[in-house]
mmCIF file of C-alpha atoms in Angstrom:
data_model
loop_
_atom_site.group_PDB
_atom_site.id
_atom_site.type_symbol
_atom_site.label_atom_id
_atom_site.label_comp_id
_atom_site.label_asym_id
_atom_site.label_seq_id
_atom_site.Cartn_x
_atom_site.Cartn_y
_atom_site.Cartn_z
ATOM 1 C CA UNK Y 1 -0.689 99.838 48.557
ATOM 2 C CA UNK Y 2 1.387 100.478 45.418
ATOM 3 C CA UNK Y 3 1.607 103.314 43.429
ATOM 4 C CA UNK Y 4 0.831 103.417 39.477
ATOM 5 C CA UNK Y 5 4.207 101.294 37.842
ATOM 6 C CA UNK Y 6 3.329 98.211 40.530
ATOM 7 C CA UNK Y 7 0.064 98.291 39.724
ATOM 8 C CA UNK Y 8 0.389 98.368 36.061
ATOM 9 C CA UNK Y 9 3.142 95.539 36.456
ATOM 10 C CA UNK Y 10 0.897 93.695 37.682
ATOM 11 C CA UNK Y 11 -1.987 94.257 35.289
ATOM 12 C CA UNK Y 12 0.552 92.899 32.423
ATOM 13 C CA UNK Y 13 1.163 89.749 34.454
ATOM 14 C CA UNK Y 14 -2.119 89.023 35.120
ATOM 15 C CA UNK Y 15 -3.466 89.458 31.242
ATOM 16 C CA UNK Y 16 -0.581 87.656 30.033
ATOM 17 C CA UNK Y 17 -2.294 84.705 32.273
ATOM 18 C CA UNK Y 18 -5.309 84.781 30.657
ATOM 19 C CA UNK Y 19 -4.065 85.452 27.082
ATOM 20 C CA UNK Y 20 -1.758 82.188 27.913
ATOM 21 C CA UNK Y 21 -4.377 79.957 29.858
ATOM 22 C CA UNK Y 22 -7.561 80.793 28.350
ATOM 23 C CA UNK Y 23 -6.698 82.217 25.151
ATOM 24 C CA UNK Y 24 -8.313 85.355 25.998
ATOM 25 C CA UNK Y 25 -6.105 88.954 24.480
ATOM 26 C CA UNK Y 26 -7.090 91.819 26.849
ATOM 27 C CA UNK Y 27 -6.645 94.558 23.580
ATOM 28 C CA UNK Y 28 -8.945 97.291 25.202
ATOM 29 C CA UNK Y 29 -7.808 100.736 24.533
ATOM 30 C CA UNK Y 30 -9.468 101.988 27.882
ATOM 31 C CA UNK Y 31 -7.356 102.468 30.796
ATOM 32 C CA UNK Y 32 -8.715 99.623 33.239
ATOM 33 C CA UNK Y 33 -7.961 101.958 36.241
ATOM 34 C CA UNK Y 34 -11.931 103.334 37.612
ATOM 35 C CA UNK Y 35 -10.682 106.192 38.989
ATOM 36 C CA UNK Y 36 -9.480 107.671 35.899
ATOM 37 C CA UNK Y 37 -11.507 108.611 32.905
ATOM 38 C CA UNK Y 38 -15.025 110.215 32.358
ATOM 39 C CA UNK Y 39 -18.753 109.033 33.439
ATOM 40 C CA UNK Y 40 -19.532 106.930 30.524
ATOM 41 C CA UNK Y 41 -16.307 104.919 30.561
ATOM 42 C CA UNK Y 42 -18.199 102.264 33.170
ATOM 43 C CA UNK Y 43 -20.605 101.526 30.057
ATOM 44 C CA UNK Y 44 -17.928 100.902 28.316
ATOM 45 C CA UNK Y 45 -16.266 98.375 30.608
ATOM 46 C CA UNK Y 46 -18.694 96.203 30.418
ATOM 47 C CA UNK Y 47 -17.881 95.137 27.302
ATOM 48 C CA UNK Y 48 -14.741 94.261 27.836
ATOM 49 C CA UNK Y 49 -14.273 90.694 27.515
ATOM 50 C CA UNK Y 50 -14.468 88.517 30.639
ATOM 51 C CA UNK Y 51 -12.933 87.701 32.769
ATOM 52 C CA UNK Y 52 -12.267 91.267 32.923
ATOM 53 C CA UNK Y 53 -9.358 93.028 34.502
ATOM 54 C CA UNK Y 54 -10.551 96.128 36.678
ATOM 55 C CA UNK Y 55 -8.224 97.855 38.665
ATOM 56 C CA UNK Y 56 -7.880 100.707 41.361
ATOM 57 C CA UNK Y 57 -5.649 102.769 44.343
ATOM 58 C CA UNK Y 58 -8.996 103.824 45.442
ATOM 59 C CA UNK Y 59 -9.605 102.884 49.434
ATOM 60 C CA UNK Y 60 -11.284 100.055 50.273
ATOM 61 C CA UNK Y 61 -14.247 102.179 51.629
ATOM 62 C CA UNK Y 62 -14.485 103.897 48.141
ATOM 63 C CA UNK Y 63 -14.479 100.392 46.386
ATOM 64 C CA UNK Y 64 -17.790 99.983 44.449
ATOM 65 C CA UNK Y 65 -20.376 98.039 46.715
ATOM 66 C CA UNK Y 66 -20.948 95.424 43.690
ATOM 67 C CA UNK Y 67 -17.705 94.291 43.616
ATOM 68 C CA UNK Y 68 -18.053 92.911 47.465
ATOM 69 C CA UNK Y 69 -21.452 91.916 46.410
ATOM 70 C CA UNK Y 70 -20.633 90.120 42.940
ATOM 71 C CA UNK Y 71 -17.851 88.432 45.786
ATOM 72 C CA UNK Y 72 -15.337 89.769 42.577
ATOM 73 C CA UNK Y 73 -11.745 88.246 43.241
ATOM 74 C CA UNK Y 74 -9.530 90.938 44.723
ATOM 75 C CA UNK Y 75 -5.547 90.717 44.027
ATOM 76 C CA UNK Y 76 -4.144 93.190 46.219
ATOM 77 C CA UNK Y 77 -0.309 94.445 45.950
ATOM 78 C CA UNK Y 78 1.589 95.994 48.646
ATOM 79 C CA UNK Y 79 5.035 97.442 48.686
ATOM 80 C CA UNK Y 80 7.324 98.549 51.422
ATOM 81 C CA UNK Y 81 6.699 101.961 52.850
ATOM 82 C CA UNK Y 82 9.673 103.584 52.774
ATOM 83 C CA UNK Y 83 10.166 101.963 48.968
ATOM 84 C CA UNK Y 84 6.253 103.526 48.739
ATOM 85 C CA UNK Y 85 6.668 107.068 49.308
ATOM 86 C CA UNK Y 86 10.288 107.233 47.812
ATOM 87 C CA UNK Y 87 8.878 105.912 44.386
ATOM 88 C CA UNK Y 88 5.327 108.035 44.302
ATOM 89 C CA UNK Y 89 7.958 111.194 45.178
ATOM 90 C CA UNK Y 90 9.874 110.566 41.859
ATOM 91 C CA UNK Y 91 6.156 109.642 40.363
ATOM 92 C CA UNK Y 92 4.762 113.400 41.446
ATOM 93 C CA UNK Y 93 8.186 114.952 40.248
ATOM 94 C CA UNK Y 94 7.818 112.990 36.542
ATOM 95 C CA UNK Y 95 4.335 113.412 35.406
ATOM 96 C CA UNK Y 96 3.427 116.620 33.942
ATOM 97 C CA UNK Y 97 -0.044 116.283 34.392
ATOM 98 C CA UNK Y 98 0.388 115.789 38.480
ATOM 99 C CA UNK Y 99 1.387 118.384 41.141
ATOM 100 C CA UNK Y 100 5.442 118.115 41.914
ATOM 101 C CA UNK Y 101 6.953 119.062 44.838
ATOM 102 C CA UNK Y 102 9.656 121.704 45.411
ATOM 103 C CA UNK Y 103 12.017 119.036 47.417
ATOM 104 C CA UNK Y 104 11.671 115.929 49.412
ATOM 105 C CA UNK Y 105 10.994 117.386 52.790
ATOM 106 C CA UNK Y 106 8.145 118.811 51.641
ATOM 107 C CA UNK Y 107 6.256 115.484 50.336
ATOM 108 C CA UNK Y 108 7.442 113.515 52.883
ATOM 109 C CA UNK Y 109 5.148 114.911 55.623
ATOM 110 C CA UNK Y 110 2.293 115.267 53.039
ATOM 111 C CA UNK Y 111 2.357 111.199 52.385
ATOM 112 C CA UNK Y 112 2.982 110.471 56.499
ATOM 113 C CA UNK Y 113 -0.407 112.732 56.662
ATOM 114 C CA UNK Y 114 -2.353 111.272 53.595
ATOM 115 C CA UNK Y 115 -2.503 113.960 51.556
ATOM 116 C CA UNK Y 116 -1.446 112.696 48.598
ATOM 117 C CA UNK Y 117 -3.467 111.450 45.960
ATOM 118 C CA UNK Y 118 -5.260 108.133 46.556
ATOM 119 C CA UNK Y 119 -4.631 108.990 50.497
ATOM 120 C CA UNK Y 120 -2.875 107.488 53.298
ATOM 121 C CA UNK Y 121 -0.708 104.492 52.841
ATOM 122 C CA UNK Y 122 -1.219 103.812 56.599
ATOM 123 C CA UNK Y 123 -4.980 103.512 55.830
ATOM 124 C CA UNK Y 124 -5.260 101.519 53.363
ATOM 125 C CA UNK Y 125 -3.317 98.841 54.785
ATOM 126 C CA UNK Y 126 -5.288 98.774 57.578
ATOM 127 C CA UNK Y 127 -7.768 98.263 55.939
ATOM 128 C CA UNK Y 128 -6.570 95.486 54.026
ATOM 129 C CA UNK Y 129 -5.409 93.763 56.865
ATOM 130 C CA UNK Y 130 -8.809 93.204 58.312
ATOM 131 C CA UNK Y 131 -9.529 91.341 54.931
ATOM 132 C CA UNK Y 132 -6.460 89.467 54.602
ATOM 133 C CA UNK Y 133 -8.126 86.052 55.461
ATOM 134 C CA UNK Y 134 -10.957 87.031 52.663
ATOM 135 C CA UNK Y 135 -11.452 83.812 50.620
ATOM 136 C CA UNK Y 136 -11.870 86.480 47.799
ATOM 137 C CA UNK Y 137 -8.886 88.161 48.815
ATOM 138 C CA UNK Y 138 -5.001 87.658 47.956
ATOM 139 C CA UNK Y 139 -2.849 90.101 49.167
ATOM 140 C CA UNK Y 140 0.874 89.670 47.471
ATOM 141 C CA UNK Y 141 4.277 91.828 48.424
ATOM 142 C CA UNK Y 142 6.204 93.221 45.964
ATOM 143 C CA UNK Y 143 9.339 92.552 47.287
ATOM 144 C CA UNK Y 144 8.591 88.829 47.267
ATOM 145 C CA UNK Y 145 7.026 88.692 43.765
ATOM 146 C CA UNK Y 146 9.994 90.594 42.247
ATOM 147 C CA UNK Y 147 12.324 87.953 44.141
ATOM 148 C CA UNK Y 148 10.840 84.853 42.798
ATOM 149 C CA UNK Y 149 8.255 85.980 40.136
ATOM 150 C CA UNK Y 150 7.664 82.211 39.612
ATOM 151 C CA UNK Y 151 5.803 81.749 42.519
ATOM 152 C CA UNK Y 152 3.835 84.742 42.424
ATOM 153 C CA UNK Y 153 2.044 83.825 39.048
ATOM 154 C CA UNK Y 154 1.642 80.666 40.612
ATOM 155 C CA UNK Y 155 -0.088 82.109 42.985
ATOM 156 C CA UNK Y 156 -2.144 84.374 41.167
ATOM 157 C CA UNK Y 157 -2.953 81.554 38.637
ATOM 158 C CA UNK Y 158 -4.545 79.343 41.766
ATOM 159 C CA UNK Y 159 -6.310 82.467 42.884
ATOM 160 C CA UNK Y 160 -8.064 82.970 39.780
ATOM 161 C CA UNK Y 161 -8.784 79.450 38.740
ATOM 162 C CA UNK Y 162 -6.662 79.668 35.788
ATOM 163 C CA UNK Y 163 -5.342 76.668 34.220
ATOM 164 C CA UNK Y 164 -1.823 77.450 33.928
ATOM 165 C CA UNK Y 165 1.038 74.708 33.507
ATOM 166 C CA UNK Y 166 4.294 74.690 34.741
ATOM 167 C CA UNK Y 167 5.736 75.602 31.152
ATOM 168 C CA UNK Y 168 3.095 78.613 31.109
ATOM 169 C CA UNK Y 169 3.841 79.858 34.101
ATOM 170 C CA UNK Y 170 7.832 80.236 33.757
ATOM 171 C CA UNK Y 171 7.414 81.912 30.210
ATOM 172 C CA UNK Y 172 4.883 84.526 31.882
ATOM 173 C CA UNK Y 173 8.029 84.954 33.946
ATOM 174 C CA UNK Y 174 10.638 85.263 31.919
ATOM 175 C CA UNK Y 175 8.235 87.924 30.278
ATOM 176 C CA UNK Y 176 7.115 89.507 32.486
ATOM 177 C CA UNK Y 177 10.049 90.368 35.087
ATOM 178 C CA UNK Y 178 9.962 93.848 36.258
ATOM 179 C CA UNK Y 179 12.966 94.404 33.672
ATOM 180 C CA UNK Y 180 11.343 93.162 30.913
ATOM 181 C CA UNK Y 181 8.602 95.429 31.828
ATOM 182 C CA UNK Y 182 10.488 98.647 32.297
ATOM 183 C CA UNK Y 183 12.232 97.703 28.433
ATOM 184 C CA UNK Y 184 9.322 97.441 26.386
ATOM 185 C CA UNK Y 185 7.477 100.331 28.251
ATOM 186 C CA UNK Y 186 7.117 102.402 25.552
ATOM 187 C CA UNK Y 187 5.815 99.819 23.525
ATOM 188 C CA UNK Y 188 3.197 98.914 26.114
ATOM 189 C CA UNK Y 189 2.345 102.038 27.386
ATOM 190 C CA UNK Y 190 3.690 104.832 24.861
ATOM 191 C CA UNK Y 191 5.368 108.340 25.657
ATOM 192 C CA UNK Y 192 3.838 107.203 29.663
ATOM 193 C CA UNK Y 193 5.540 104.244 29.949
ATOM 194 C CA UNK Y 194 8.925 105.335 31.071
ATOM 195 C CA UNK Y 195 7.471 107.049 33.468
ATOM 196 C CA UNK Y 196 5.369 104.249 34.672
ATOM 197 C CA UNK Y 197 8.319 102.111 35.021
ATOM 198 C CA UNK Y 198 11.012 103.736 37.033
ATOM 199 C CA UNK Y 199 13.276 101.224 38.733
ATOM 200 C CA UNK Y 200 11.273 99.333 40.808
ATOM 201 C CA UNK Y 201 14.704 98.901 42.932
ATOM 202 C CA UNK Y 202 14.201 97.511 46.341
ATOM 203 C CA UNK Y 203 16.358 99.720 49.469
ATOM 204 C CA UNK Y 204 15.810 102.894 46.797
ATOM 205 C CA UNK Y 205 14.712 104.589 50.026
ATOM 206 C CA UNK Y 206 18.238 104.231 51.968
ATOM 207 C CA UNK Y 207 19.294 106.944 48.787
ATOM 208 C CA UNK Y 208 16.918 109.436 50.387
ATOM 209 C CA UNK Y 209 15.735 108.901 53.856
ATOM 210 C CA UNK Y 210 17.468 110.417 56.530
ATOM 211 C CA UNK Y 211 17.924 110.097 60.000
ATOM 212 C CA UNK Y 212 14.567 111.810 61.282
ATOM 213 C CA UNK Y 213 12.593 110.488 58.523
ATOM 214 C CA UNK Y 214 13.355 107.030 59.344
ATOM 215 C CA UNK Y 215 12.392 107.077 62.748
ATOM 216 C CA UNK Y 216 9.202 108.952 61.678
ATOM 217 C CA UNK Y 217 8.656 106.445 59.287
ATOM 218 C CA UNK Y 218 9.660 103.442 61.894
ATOM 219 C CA UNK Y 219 7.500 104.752 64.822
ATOM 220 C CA UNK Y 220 4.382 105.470 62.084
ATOM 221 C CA UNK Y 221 4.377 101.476 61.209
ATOM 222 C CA UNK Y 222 5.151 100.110 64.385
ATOM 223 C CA UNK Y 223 1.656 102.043 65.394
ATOM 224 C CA UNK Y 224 -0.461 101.140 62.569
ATOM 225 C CA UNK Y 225 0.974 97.437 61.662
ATOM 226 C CA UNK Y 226 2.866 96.009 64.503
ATOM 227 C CA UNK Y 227 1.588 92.754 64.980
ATOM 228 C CA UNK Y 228 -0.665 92.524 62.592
ATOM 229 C CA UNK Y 229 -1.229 89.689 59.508
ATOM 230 C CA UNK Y 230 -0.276 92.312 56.973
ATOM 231 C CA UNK Y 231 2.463 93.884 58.906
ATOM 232 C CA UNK Y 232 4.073 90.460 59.031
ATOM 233 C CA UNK Y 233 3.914 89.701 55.633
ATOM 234 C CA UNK Y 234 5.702 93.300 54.902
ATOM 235 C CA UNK Y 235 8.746 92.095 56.482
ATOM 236 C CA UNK Y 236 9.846 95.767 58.113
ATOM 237 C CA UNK Y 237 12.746 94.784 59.262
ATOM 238 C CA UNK Y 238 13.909 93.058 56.391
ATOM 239 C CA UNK Y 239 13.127 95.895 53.820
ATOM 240 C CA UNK Y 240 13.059 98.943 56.278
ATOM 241 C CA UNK Y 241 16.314 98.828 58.353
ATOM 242 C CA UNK Y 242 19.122 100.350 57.794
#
């Protein structure tokens, strides 16, 4: 999936939504992430208001059984590989409070293995891709919601059942584009939010791949995704090739 600026990106799209459509402000101090945070924070999301915006990297496996239960909506984001591992390198490298690496031949083999934190890219969509067709399920790609953000929140409104108009939907875009994001950062998200919001650039990998990581990288998807629904939707060898 995405690492932590994607997914908060898309957290600030899809409360904008609801503070737009429903008149709804999600002002909750708590980080809506479950991984993060101590035991009594789940008491405390339930009072958040509803609908309520929970998110995750966890795998699907580690995904609260309620959620599939409750048949919860599930908006899933997935970014290029190659974009993938060159942003959560920078991310590990940034963050004080996460374990950086001494160069960028050391972490690539440690994401192409899983062991990073939140695990194995390769996994996870794999695991997604079985649930593609989930009526609960939307599964959007980065690179296509940065290119026409429009049609994203479109799609996300839809998804969600909310009621948003044309006019609605464009301002949420004009708000909310990944530049508009990374410039009020620090308003958003404090001393963090630069670091949350890098560049969000799409090729950022060609600036650090090279030759032997690529075909690593190449053979690895072709393996886990060839032919599949999700693998499709990535467009490799639009995003991927040199």
């Amino acid at each position: 999936m995405t690492k932590p600026q994607l997914s908060n990106w898309l957290i600030l799209i899809v409360s904008d939504l609801i503070a737009t459509t429903l008149k709804i402000k999600q002002e909750n101090t708590e980080l809506p992430f479950m991984e993060c945070g101590d035991p009594g924070k789940f008491q405390r999301m339930k009072q958040f208001p509803s609908p309520r915006i929970v998110a995750t990297h966890l795998h699907y496996s580690y995904l609260p059984k309620s959620i599939f239960k409750n048949k919860a909506k599930i908006l899933v984001l997935f970014r290029n590989p190659k974009d993938t591992v060159t942003s959560f390198f920078h991310f590990h490298n940034n963050v004080p409070t996460i374990p950086s690496y001494n160069s960028w031949e050391d972490f690539f083999p440690e994401f192409m293995n899983g062991e990073v934190a939140w695990g194995s890219y390769f996994d996870q969509a794999i695991a997604w891709n079985k649930h593609i067709d989930d009526e609960n399920v939307l599964i959007l790609i980065y690179e296509e919601l940065k290119q026409d953000l429009v049609s994203g929140i479109k799609q996300i409104a839809d998804f969600f059942g909310f009621p948003a108009t044309t006019e609605q939907i464009q301002s949420i875009a004009d708000r909310t584009t990944f530049q508009a994001v990374c410039d009020k950062s620090q308003e958003t998200h404090g001393v963090a939010g630069p670091l949350l919001f890098r560049k969000g650039i799409v090729g950022d990998w060609k600036n650090i791949f090279g030759k032997a990581q690529n075909e690593k990288m190449d053979a690895k998807f072709k393996e886990c995704l060839a032919g599949t629904k999700l693998g499709t939707k990535l467009k490799y060898d639009a995003y991927c090739k040199t």
